[in-house]
mmCIF file of N, CA and C in Angstrom:
data_model
loop_
_atom_site.group_PDB
_atom_site.id
_atom_site.type_symbol
_atom_site.label_atom_id
_atom_site.label_comp_id
_atom_site.label_asym_id
_atom_site.label_seq_id
_atom_site.Cartn_x
_atom_site.Cartn_y
_atom_site.Cartn_z
ATOM 1 N N MET A 1 42.826 111.075 132.296
ATOM 2 C CA MET A 1 42.776 110.892 134.047
ATOM 3 C C MET A 1 44.211 110.119 134.314
ATOM 4 N N GLN A 2 44.824 110.871 135.357
ATOM 5 C CA GLN A 2 46.179 110.254 136.066
ATOM 6 C C GLN A 2 46.084 110.254 137.508
ATOM 7 N N LEU A 3 46.163 109.170 138.083
ATOM 8 C CA LEU A 3 46.160 109.036 139.517
ATOM 9 C C LEU A 3 47.591 109.563 140.027
ATOM 10 N N VAL A 4 47.394 110.647 140.678
ATOM 11 C CA VAL A 4 48.672 111.643 141.215
ATOM 12 C C VAL A 4 48.965 111.196 142.708
ATOM 13 N N ALA A 5 47.953 110.819 143.424
ATOM 14 C CA ALA A 5 48.172 110.549 144.901
ATOM 15 C C ALA A 5 46.859 109.505 145.130
ATOM 16 N N PRO A 6 47.088 108.990 146.199
ATOM 17 C CA PRO A 6 46.048 107.784 146.674
ATOM 18 C C PRO A 6 44.725 108.225 146.508
ATOM 19 N N ASP A 7 44.475 109.274 146.655
ATOM 20 C CA ASP A 7 42.969 109.746 146.355
ATOM 21 C C ASP A 7 42.695 110.920 145.493
ATOM 22 N N THR A 8 43.745 110.980 144.566
ATOM 23 C CA THR A 8 43.406 112.321 143.971
ATOM 24 C C THR A 8 43.808 112.110 142.483
ATOM 25 N N PHE A 9 42.876 112.472 141.527
ATOM 26 C CA PHE A 9 43.266 112.403 140.042
ATOM 27 C C PHE A 9 43.518 113.833 139.599
ATOM 28 N N ILE A 10 44.284 113.785 138.296
ATOM 29 C CA ILE A 10 44.423 114.997 137.635
ATOM 30 C C ILE A 10 43.961 114.641 136.242
ATOM 31 N N GLN A 11 42.928 115.579 135.772
ATOM 32 C CA GLN A 11 42.441 115.469 134.468
ATOM 33 C C GLN A 11 42.862 116.631 133.671
ATOM 34 N N ARG A 12 43.347 116.199 132.479
ATOM 35 C CA ARG A 12 43.965 117.317 131.438
ATOM 36 C C ARG A 12 42.979 117.408 130.265
ATOM 37 N N ARG A 13 42.920 118.459 129.465
ATOM 38 C CA ARG A 13 42.236 118.432 128.372
ATOM 39 C C ARG A 13 42.785 119.726 127.580
ATOM 40 N N ASN A 14 42.363 119.501 126.183
ATOM 41 C CA ASN A 14 43.029 120.758 125.210
ATOM 42 C C ASN A 14 44.596 120.776 125.255
ATOM 43 N N ILE A 15 45.147 119.477 125.367
ATOM 44 C CA ILE A 15 46.763 119.260 125.439
ATOM 45 C C ILE A 15 47.105 119.863 123.906
ATOM 46 N N GLN A 16 48.268 120.819 124.034
ATOM 47 C CA GLN A 16 48.830 121.385 122.950
ATOM 48 C C GLN A 16 50.455 121.434 122.882
ATOM 49 N N GLN A 17 50.885 120.906 121.890
ATOM 50 C CA GLN A 17 52.534 120.982 121.889
ATOM 51 C C GLN A 17 52.927 122.388 121.581
ATOM 52 N N GLU A 18 53.804 122.885 122.267
ATOM 53 C CA GLU A 18 54.438 124.244 122.022
ATOM 54 C C GLU A 18 55.863 124.192 121.992
ATOM 55 N N GLU A 19 56.629 124.697 120.735
ATOM 56 C CA GLU A 19 57.809 124.709 120.543
ATOM 57 C C GLU A 19 58.448 125.991 121.205
ATOM 58 N N HIS A 20 59.735 125.992 121.663
ATOM 59 C CA HIS A 20 60.414 126.904 122.205
ATOM 60 C C HIS A 20 61.670 127.335 121.485
ATOM 61 N N GLU A 21 61.915 128.216 120.828
ATOM 62 C CA GLU A 21 63.462 128.480 120.294
ATOM 63 C C GLU A 21 64.480 128.795 121.419
ATOM 64 N N ALA A 22 65.664 128.461 120.963
ATOM 65 C CA ALA A 22 67.087 128.535 121.695
ATOM 66 C C ALA A 22 67.129 130.118 121.946
ATOM 67 N N THR A 23 67.407 129.990 123.202
ATOM 68 C CA THR A 23 68.099 131.653 123.610
ATOM 69 C C THR A 23 69.413 131.418 124.145
ATOM 70 N N GLU A 24 69.679 132.721 124.562
ATOM 71 C CA GLU A 24 71.255 132.581 125.009
ATOM 72 C C GLU A 24 71.261 131.975 126.261
ATOM 73 N N GLN A 25 70.293 131.688 127.039
ATOM 74 C CA GLN A 25 70.221 130.866 128.211
ATOM 75 C C GLN A 25 69.888 129.543 128.226
ATOM 76 N N ALA A 26 69.081 129.176 127.188
ATOM 77 C CA ALA A 26 68.541 127.799 127.134
ATOM 78 C C ALA A 26 68.325 127.399 125.596
ATOM 79 N N ALA A 27 68.578 125.861 125.585
ATOM 80 C CA ALA A 27 68.342 125.422 124.249
ATOM 81 C C ALA A 27 67.077 125.239 123.853
ATOM 82 N N ALA A 28 66.826 124.921 122.597
ATOM 83 C CA ALA A 28 65.422 124.805 122.141
ATOM 84 C C ALA A 28 64.768 123.566 122.683
ATOM 85 N N TYR A 29 63.524 123.789 122.953
ATOM 86 C CA TYR A 29 62.875 122.671 123.684
ATOM 87 C C TYR A 29 61.276 122.607 123.233
ATOM 88 N N THR A 30 60.556 121.476 123.677
ATOM 89 C CA THR A 30 59.210 121.253 123.208
ATOM 90 C C THR A 30 58.649 120.963 124.596
ATOM 91 N N ASP A 31 57.603 121.746 124.724
ATOM 92 C CA ASP A 31 56.670 121.676 125.981
ATOM 93 C C ASP A 31 55.273 121.450 125.673
ATOM 94 N N PHE A 32 54.520 120.869 126.500
ATOM 95 C CA PHE A 32 53.106 120.823 126.480
ATOM 96 C C PHE A 32 52.297 121.633 127.171
ATOM 97 N N VAL A 33 51.083 122.028 127.001
ATOM 98 C CA VAL A 33 50.276 123.032 127.922
ATOM 99 C C VAL A 33 48.969 122.648 127.598
ATOM 100 N N CYS A 34 48.297 122.852 128.645
ATOM 101 C CA CYS A 34 46.872 122.211 128.914
ATOM 102 C C CYS A 34 46.040 122.883 129.768
ATOM 103 N N GLU A 35 44.769 122.787 129.839
ATOM 104 C CA GLU A 35 44.036 122.970 131.097
ATOM 105 C C GLU A 35 43.948 121.600 131.887
ATOM 106 N N SER A 36 43.884 121.924 133.237
ATOM 107 C CA SER A 36 43.956 120.730 134.026
ATOM 108 C C SER A 36 43.157 120.849 135.432
ATOM 109 N N ARG A 37 42.635 119.887 136.152
ATOM 110 C CA ARG A 37 42.042 120.026 137.449
ATOM 111 C C ARG A 37 42.507 118.950 137.984
ATOM 112 N N GLU A 38 42.404 118.840 139.260
ATOM 113 C CA GLU A 38 42.505 118.024 140.492
ATOM 114 C C GLU A 38 41.287 117.401 140.801
ATOM 115 N N ILE A 39 40.887 116.291 141.024
ATOM 116 C CA ILE A 39 39.441 115.764 141.443
ATOM 117 C C ILE A 39 39.797 114.301 142.267
ATOM 118 N N SER A 40 38.890 114.395 143.292
ATOM 119 C CA SER A 40 39.144 113.197 144.272
ATOM 120 C C SER A 40 38.607 111.947 143.537
ATOM 121 N N VAL A 41 39.092 110.794 143.999
ATOM 122 C CA VAL A 41 38.579 109.546 143.687
ATOM 123 C C VAL A 41 36.978 109.370 143.722
ATOM 124 N N GLY A 42 36.384 109.983 144.799
ATOM 125 C CA GLY A 42 35.133 110.089 144.952
ATOM 126 C C GLY A 42 34.241 110.727 143.818
ATOM 127 N N GLU A 43 34.954 112.279 143.649
ATOM 128 C CA GLU A 43 34.427 112.952 142.466
ATOM 129 C C GLU A 43 34.503 112.136 141.007
ATOM 130 N N TYR A 44 35.255 111.527 141.088
ATOM 131 C CA TYR A 44 35.545 110.788 139.690
ATOM 132 C C TYR A 44 34.612 109.792 139.797
ATOM 133 N N GLU A 45 34.283 109.115 140.509
ATOM 134 C CA GLU A 45 33.191 108.064 140.401
ATOM 135 C C GLU A 45 31.847 108.705 140.298
ATOM 136 N N MET A 46 31.522 109.763 141.123
ATOM 137 C CA MET A 46 30.442 110.499 140.760
ATOM 138 C C MET A 46 30.266 110.804 139.330
ATOM 139 N N LEU A 47 31.178 111.470 138.600
ATOM 140 C CA LEU A 47 31.239 111.814 137.349
ATOM 141 C C LEU A 47 30.982 110.570 136.392
ATOM 142 N N LYS A 48 31.669 109.547 136.597
ATOM 143 C CA LYS A 48 31.410 108.336 135.846
ATOM 144 C C LYS A 48 29.884 107.932 135.942
ATOM 145 N N SER A 49 29.187 108.072 137.014
ATOM 146 C CA SER A 49 28.014 107.492 137.251
ATOM 147 C C SER A 49 26.994 108.629 136.370
ATOM 148 N N ILE A 50 27.284 109.732 136.396
ATOM 149 C CA ILE A 50 26.706 110.907 135.604
ATOM 150 C C ILE A 50 26.611 110.524 134.256
ATOM 151 N N GLU A 51 27.689 110.200 133.961
ATOM 152 C CA GLU A 51 28.149 109.713 132.461
ATOM 153 C C GLU A 51 27.194 108.644 132.072
ATOM 154 N N GLU A 52 27.202 107.677 132.853
ATOM 155 C CA GLU A 52 26.312 106.479 132.568
ATOM 156 C C GLU A 52 25.014 106.755 132.402
ATOM 157 N N ILE A 53 24.483 107.581 133.203
ATOM 158 C CA ILE A 53 23.138 108.069 133.243
ATOM 159 C C ILE A 53 22.658 108.792 131.913
ATOM 160 N N ARG A 54 23.790 109.795 131.501
ATOM 161 C CA ARG A 54 23.369 110.545 130.392
ATOM 162 C C ARG A 54 23.427 109.558 128.941
ATOM 163 N N THR A 55 24.458 108.526 128.965
ATOM 164 C CA THR A 55 24.512 107.418 128.055
ATOM 165 C C THR A 55 22.959 106.868 128.052
ATOM 166 N N ASP A 56 22.590 106.422 128.995
ATOM 167 C CA ASP A 56 21.137 105.495 129.095
ATOM 168 C C ASP A 56 20.126 106.455 128.632
ATOM 169 N N GLU A 57 19.978 107.814 128.871
ATOM 170 C CA GLU A 57 18.981 108.716 128.704
ATOM 171 C C GLU A 57 19.186 108.977 127.014
ATOM 172 N N ALA A 58 20.288 108.977 126.528
ATOM 173 C CA ALA A 58 20.600 109.153 125.156
ATOM 174 C C ALA A 58 20.120 108.180 124.360
ATOM 175 N N VAL A 59 20.614 106.751 124.705
ATOM 176 C CA VAL A 59 19.847 105.628 124.194
ATOM 177 C C VAL A 59 18.318 105.529 124.196
ATOM 178 N N SER A 60 17.643 105.815 125.210
ATOM 179 C CA SER A 60 16.594 105.830 125.582
ATOM 180 C C SER A 60 15.708 106.840 124.653
ATOM 181 N N ALA A 61 16.392 108.097 124.566
ATOM 182 C CA ALA A 61 15.696 109.092 123.538
ATOM 183 C C ALA A 61 15.904 108.745 122.028
ATOM 184 N N ALA A 62 16.811 107.860 121.627
ATOM 185 C CA ALA A 62 17.125 107.418 120.149
ATOM 186 C C ALA A 62 16.035 106.287 120.030
ATOM 187 N N ILE A 63 15.814 105.537 120.756
ATOM 188 C CA ILE A 63 14.890 104.349 120.847
ATOM 189 C C ILE A 63 13.464 104.930 120.556
ATOM 190 N N ASP A 64 13.066 106.130 121.561
ATOM 191 C CA ASP A 64 11.774 106.724 121.352
ATOM 192 C C ASP A 64 11.634 107.545 120.052
ATOM 193 N N GLU A 65 12.748 108.188 119.615
ATOM 194 C CA GLU A 65 12.570 108.980 118.285
ATOM 195 C C GLU A 65 12.386 107.908 117.106
ATOM 196 N N TYR A 66 13.101 106.683 117.178
ATOM 197 C CA TYR A 66 12.939 105.644 116.234
ATOM 198 C C TYR A 66 11.474 105.115 116.346
ATOM 199 N N THR A 67 11.029 104.904 117.183
ATOM 200 C CA THR A 67 9.876 104.387 117.433
ATOM 201 C C THR A 67 8.634 105.112 116.898
ATOM 202 N N MET A 68 8.802 106.603 116.953
ATOM 203 C CA MET A 68 8.014 107.522 116.754
ATOM 204 C C MET A 68 7.932 107.504 115.209
ATOM 205 N N GLN A 69 9.252 107.321 114.609
ATOM 206 C CA GLN A 69 9.394 107.357 113.093
ATOM 207 C C GLN A 69 8.799 106.083 112.360
ATOM 208 N N LEU A 70 8.733 104.975 113.182
ATOM 209 C CA LEU A 70 7.912 103.935 112.699
ATOM 210 C C LEU A 70 6.780 103.867 112.914
ATOM 211 N N MET A 71 6.144 104.601 113.879
ATOM 212 C CA MET A 71 4.674 105.005 114.138
ATOM 213 C C MET A 71 4.228 105.882 112.924
ATOM 214 N N GLU A 72 4.844 107.243 112.588
ATOM 215 C CA GLU A 72 4.407 107.757 111.742
ATOM 216 C C GLU A 72 4.266 107.357 110.397
ATOM 217 N N GLY A 73 5.324 106.331 110.078
ATOM 218 C CA GLY A 73 5.685 105.684 108.936
ATOM 219 C C GLY A 73 4.222 104.658 108.818
ATOM 220 N N GLY A 74 3.523 104.298 109.543
ATOM 221 C CA GLY A 74 2.763 103.469 109.587
ATOM 222 C C GLY A 74 3.195 101.753 109.929
ATOM 223 N N LEU A 75 4.429 101.835 110.104
ATOM 224 C CA LEU A 75 4.925 100.300 110.440
ATOM 225 C C LEU A 75 4.572 99.746 111.711
ATOM 226 N N LEU A 76 4.116 100.626 112.627
ATOM 227 C CA LEU A 76 4.023 100.041 114.027
ATOM 228 C C LEU A 76 2.230 100.594 114.203
#
């Protein structure tokens, strides 16, 4: 994530390095290509909140699974 304006982020993923060979018009150079999107600060905050909820749900599910294993094993 990179803040590119006071209220806009750009998000990049799948960044890959691309080598370009020299031609008669240009010297050889390295370039980077990627998927990208612009999102507002508000959208970014919303995505962070969703990520926190998913993390909380994953932790809760892991605890529930572990508890069930203990119960099935007769330890609880």
